Short mmCIF file of C-alpha atoms in Angstrom, two decimals:
data_model
loop_
_atom_site.label_atom_id
_atom_site.label_comp_id
_atom_site.label_asym_id
_atom_site.label_seq_id
_atom_site.Cartn_x
_atom_site.Cartn_y
_atom_site.Cartn_z
CA MET A 1135 3.92 7.55 -34.33
CA ILE A 1136 5.25 11.09 -33.95
CA VAL A 1137 3.02 13.26 -31.76
CA GLY A 1138 3.46 16.92 -30.90
CA TYR A 1139 2.69 18.84 -27.77
CA PHE A 1140 3.02 22.44 -26.64
CA ARG A 1141 1.69 24.48 -23.80
CA ARG A 1142 0.70 28.05 -24.46
CA ILE A 1143 2.97 30.58 -22.84
CA ASP A 1144 1.46 33.94 -21.86
CA GLY A 1145 -1.88 33.27 -23.43
CA GLY A 1146 -2.79 32.92 -27.06
CA GLU A 1147 0.15 32.31 -29.44
CA GLU A 1148 -0.49 29.06 -31.24
CA ALA A 1149 0.66 29.46 -34.86
CA ALA A 1150 4.45 29.29 -34.34
CA PRO A 1151 4.54 26.13 -32.18
CA THR A 1152 2.05 24.41 -34.48
CA ALA A 1153 4.19 25.25 -37.53
CA VAL A 1154 7.29 23.85 -35.82
CA LEU A 1155 5.47 20.62 -34.93
CA ARG A 1156 4.09 20.24 -38.46
CA ALA A 1157 7.62 20.70 -39.83
CA GLU A 1158 8.67 17.84 -37.53
CA ARG A 1159 6.02 15.62 -39.22
CA CYS A 1160 3.79 15.22 -36.17
CA LEU A 1161 0.66 13.22 -36.96
CA ARG A 1162 -1.19 14.49 -33.91
CA ILE A 1163 -0.73 17.85 -32.16
CA GLU A 1164 -2.12 18.63 -28.72
CA SER A 1165 -1.85 21.79 -26.61
CA ASP A 1166 -2.71 23.06 -23.17
CA GLY A 1167 -3.58 26.52 -21.96
CA VAL A 1168 -1.49 28.46 -19.47
CA GLY A 1169 -1.20 26.55 -16.20
CA ARG A 1170 -2.82 23.37 -17.53
CA GLN A 1171 -1.39 19.96 -18.34
CA THR A 1172 -4.37 17.71 -18.98
CA ALA A 1173 -3.65 17.26 -22.70
CA ARG A 1174 0.00 16.48 -21.94
CA THR A 1175 -0.99 13.88 -19.35
CA GLN A 1176 -3.43 12.22 -21.74
CA LEU A 1177 -0.92 12.34 -24.60
CA ILE A 1178 1.79 10.68 -22.50
CA ALA A 1179 -0.68 8.03 -21.30
CA GLY A 1180 -1.44 7.21 -24.94
CA LEU A 1181 2.20 6.74 -25.96
CA SER A 1182 3.44 3.27 -26.78
CA ASN A 1183 6.74 1.62 -27.60
CA GLY A 1184 8.56 3.44 -30.42
CA ASP A 1185 6.47 6.63 -30.35
CA VAL A 1186 8.12 10.05 -30.29
CA LEU A 1187 6.80 13.04 -28.34
CA VAL A 1188 7.96 16.30 -29.93
CA SER A 1189 7.81 19.74 -28.34
CA PRO A 1190 9.00 23.02 -29.88
CA SER A 1191 11.10 23.88 -26.81
CA ILE A 1192 11.63 23.22 -23.12
CA ALA A 1193 9.43 26.22 -22.29
CA HIS A 1194 6.60 24.79 -24.41
CA LEU A 1195 6.83 21.42 -22.68
CA ALA A 1196 6.96 22.35 -18.98
CA PRO A 1197 7.50 25.34 -16.68
CA SER A 1198 10.80 24.04 -15.27
CA ILE A 1199 13.68 21.76 -16.18
CA VAL A 1200 12.81 19.52 -13.23
CA GLU A 1201 9.34 19.05 -14.73
CA VAL A 1202 10.89 18.35 -18.17
CA LEU A 1203 12.98 15.60 -16.58
CA ARG A 1204 9.86 14.17 -14.93
CA VAL A 1205 8.01 14.20 -18.27
CA SER A 1206 11.00 12.58 -19.96
CA ARG A 1207 10.99 9.77 -17.40
CA HIS A 1208 7.25 9.19 -17.93
CA VAL A 1209 7.73 9.15 -21.70
CA HIS A 1210 10.59 6.64 -21.42
CA GLY A 1211 8.53 4.56 -19.02
CA ARG A 1212 6.00 4.16 -21.85
CA GLY A 1213 8.78 3.02 -24.25
CA ALA A 1214 8.73 6.28 -26.22
CA THR A 1215 11.27 9.09 -26.66
CA LEU A 1216 11.15 12.86 -26.24
CA ARG A 1217 12.47 15.39 -28.75
CA LEU A 1218 12.88 19.12 -28.01
CA VAL A 1219 13.29 20.96 -31.32
CA LEU A 1220 14.77 24.32 -30.30
CA GLU A 1221 17.33 22.82 -27.92
CA LYS A 1222 18.07 19.90 -30.30
CA ILE A 1223 17.64 17.37 -27.50
CA ASP A 1224 16.59 13.84 -28.46
CA THR A 1225 16.26 11.52 -25.47
CA SER A 1226 16.70 8.41 -27.60
CA VAL A 1227 20.38 9.19 -26.99
CA PRO A 1228 21.32 8.39 -23.36
CA ALA A 1229 23.63 11.42 -23.18
CA ALA A 1230 20.62 13.70 -23.74
CA ARG A 1231 18.86 12.19 -20.72
CA ASN A 1232 22.00 12.84 -18.67
CA VAL A 1233 22.05 16.45 -19.87
CA LEU A 1234 18.43 16.91 -18.76
CA ALA A 1235 19.25 15.39 -15.37
CA ALA A 1236 22.26 17.72 -14.98
CA PHE A 1237 20.17 20.76 -15.92
CA ALA A 1238 17.44 19.72 -13.45
CA GLU A 1239 19.99 19.34 -10.65
CA PHE A 1240 21.47 22.73 -11.51
CA GLU A 1241 18.03 24.38 -11.46
CA SER A 1242 17.22 22.79 -8.09
CA ARG A 1243 20.48 24.10 -6.62
CA LEU A 1244 19.78 27.58 -7.99
CA GLN A 1245 16.34 27.58 -6.38
CA ALA A 1246 17.77 26.41 -3.06
CA ASP A 1247 20.46 29.10 -3.19
CA ARG A 1248 17.86 31.79 -3.93
CA ARG A 1249 15.63 30.55 -1.11
CA ASN A 1250 18.54 30.51 1.35
CA ALA A 1251 19.64 33.99 0.27
CA GLY A 1252 16.09 35.26 0.83
CA LEU A 1253 15.92 33.69 4.28
CA TYR A 1254 19.31 35.20 5.15
CA GLU A 1255 18.21 38.68 4.01
CA ALA A 1256 14.99 38.32 5.99
CA ALA A 1257 16.94 37.32 9.10
CA LEU A 1258 19.19 40.36 8.70
CA SER A 1259 16.16 42.63 8.63
CA GLY A 1260 14.70 40.93 11.72
CA VAL A 1261 11.90 39.03 10.00
CA ARG A 1262 11.24 35.48 11.14
CA PRO A 1263 10.25 32.91 8.51
CA GLY A 1264 7.00 31.05 8.94
CA ARG A 1265 3.64 31.88 10.37
CA PRO A 1266 3.39 34.94 12.62
CA ARG A 1267 3.18 34.29 16.36
CA LYS A 1268 -0.29 34.56 17.92
CA LEU A 1269 1.01 35.45 21.35
CA ASP A 1270 3.34 38.28 22.28
CA PRO A 1271 5.88 37.90 25.12
CA ALA A 1272 3.66 39.79 27.59
CA ARG A 1273 0.77 37.36 27.16
CA ILE A 1274 3.10 34.37 27.35
CA GLY A 1275 4.34 35.64 30.72
CA LEU A 1276 0.77 35.79 32.05
CA ILE A 1277 -0.03 32.16 31.20
CA ALA A 1278 1.87 30.63 34.14
CA GLY A 1279 0.24 33.07 36.55
CA GLU A 1280 -3.25 32.29 35.25
CA LEU A 1281 -2.65 28.54 35.60
CA ALA A 1282 -1.28 29.05 39.13
CA ALA A 1283 -4.43 31.03 39.97
CA GLY A 1284 -6.52 27.95 39.14
CA ARG A 1285 -7.68 28.56 35.57
CA THR A 1286 -7.71 25.63 33.18
CA ALA A 1287 -5.48 25.47 30.12
CA ALA A 1288 -8.60 25.07 27.96
CA SER A 1289 -10.22 28.28 29.21
CA ILE A 1290 -6.99 30.25 28.74
CA ALA A 1291 -6.58 28.75 25.26
CA ARG A 1292 -10.11 29.79 24.27
CA GLU A 1293 -9.48 33.32 25.47
CA LEU A 1294 -6.16 33.60 23.62
CA GLY A 1295 -7.33 31.80 20.46
CA VAL A 1296 -4.75 29.02 20.63
CA HIS A 1297 -4.77 25.27 21.28
CA PRO A 1298 -4.68 24.08 24.91
CA THR A 1299 -1.46 22.20 24.18
CA THR A 1300 0.17 25.53 23.29
CA VAL A 1301 -0.86 26.92 26.69
CA THR A 1302 0.59 23.97 28.60
CA ARG A 1303 3.80 24.01 26.56
CA LEU A 1304 4.31 27.73 27.16
CA ALA A 1305 3.50 27.30 30.87
CA ARG A 1306 6.25 24.68 31.15
CA LEU A 1307 8.68 27.11 29.52
CA ALA A 1308 7.74 30.09 31.66
CA PRO A 1309 9.34 29.03 35.01
CA THR A 1310 12.75 28.52 33.30
CA GLY A 1311 12.76 32.15 32.17
CA ASP A 1312 12.37 31.27 28.50
CA ASP A 1313 9.91 33.47 26.64
CA GLY A 1314 8.85 30.65 24.26
CA LEU A 1315 9.89 32.49 21.09
CA ASP A 1316 12.70 30.22 19.92
#
């Protein structure tokens, strides 16, 4: 059986993808709203050996090539094939599956490069990645003195709003001259 699927992109357009899927002789057409994939999941679960899942384009199937590859693997796991009309990709041909895998790897590398470039730019501007520090260097310096004066790590931690383990870790670092910000 030939079944069609599309996800709405940017809201309401439905006529064009439906027309494409009807032209592809789909007996059943399902769609999801923006950010949803419940119909796609149910449609893939209902596929059986020899079925064909048709989508108007990569963008109408999934938000990324990596997700398209994941969908393709699920479809093939059910014994069915995937056809993307606009890109003229039919995964019944092994070369098409290899093309999807190559595109997915390329997209992953692009994302990693963009992430690394962003982290590099942030480092150049003095911004540290991750969660902001709760304690400034002045407070960290006071921890060892407070512990030496007889206060417990738990009471200092409550006052500073951190975990007691953080207090003991920073106290161990303080005598070596390290400010604990590495």
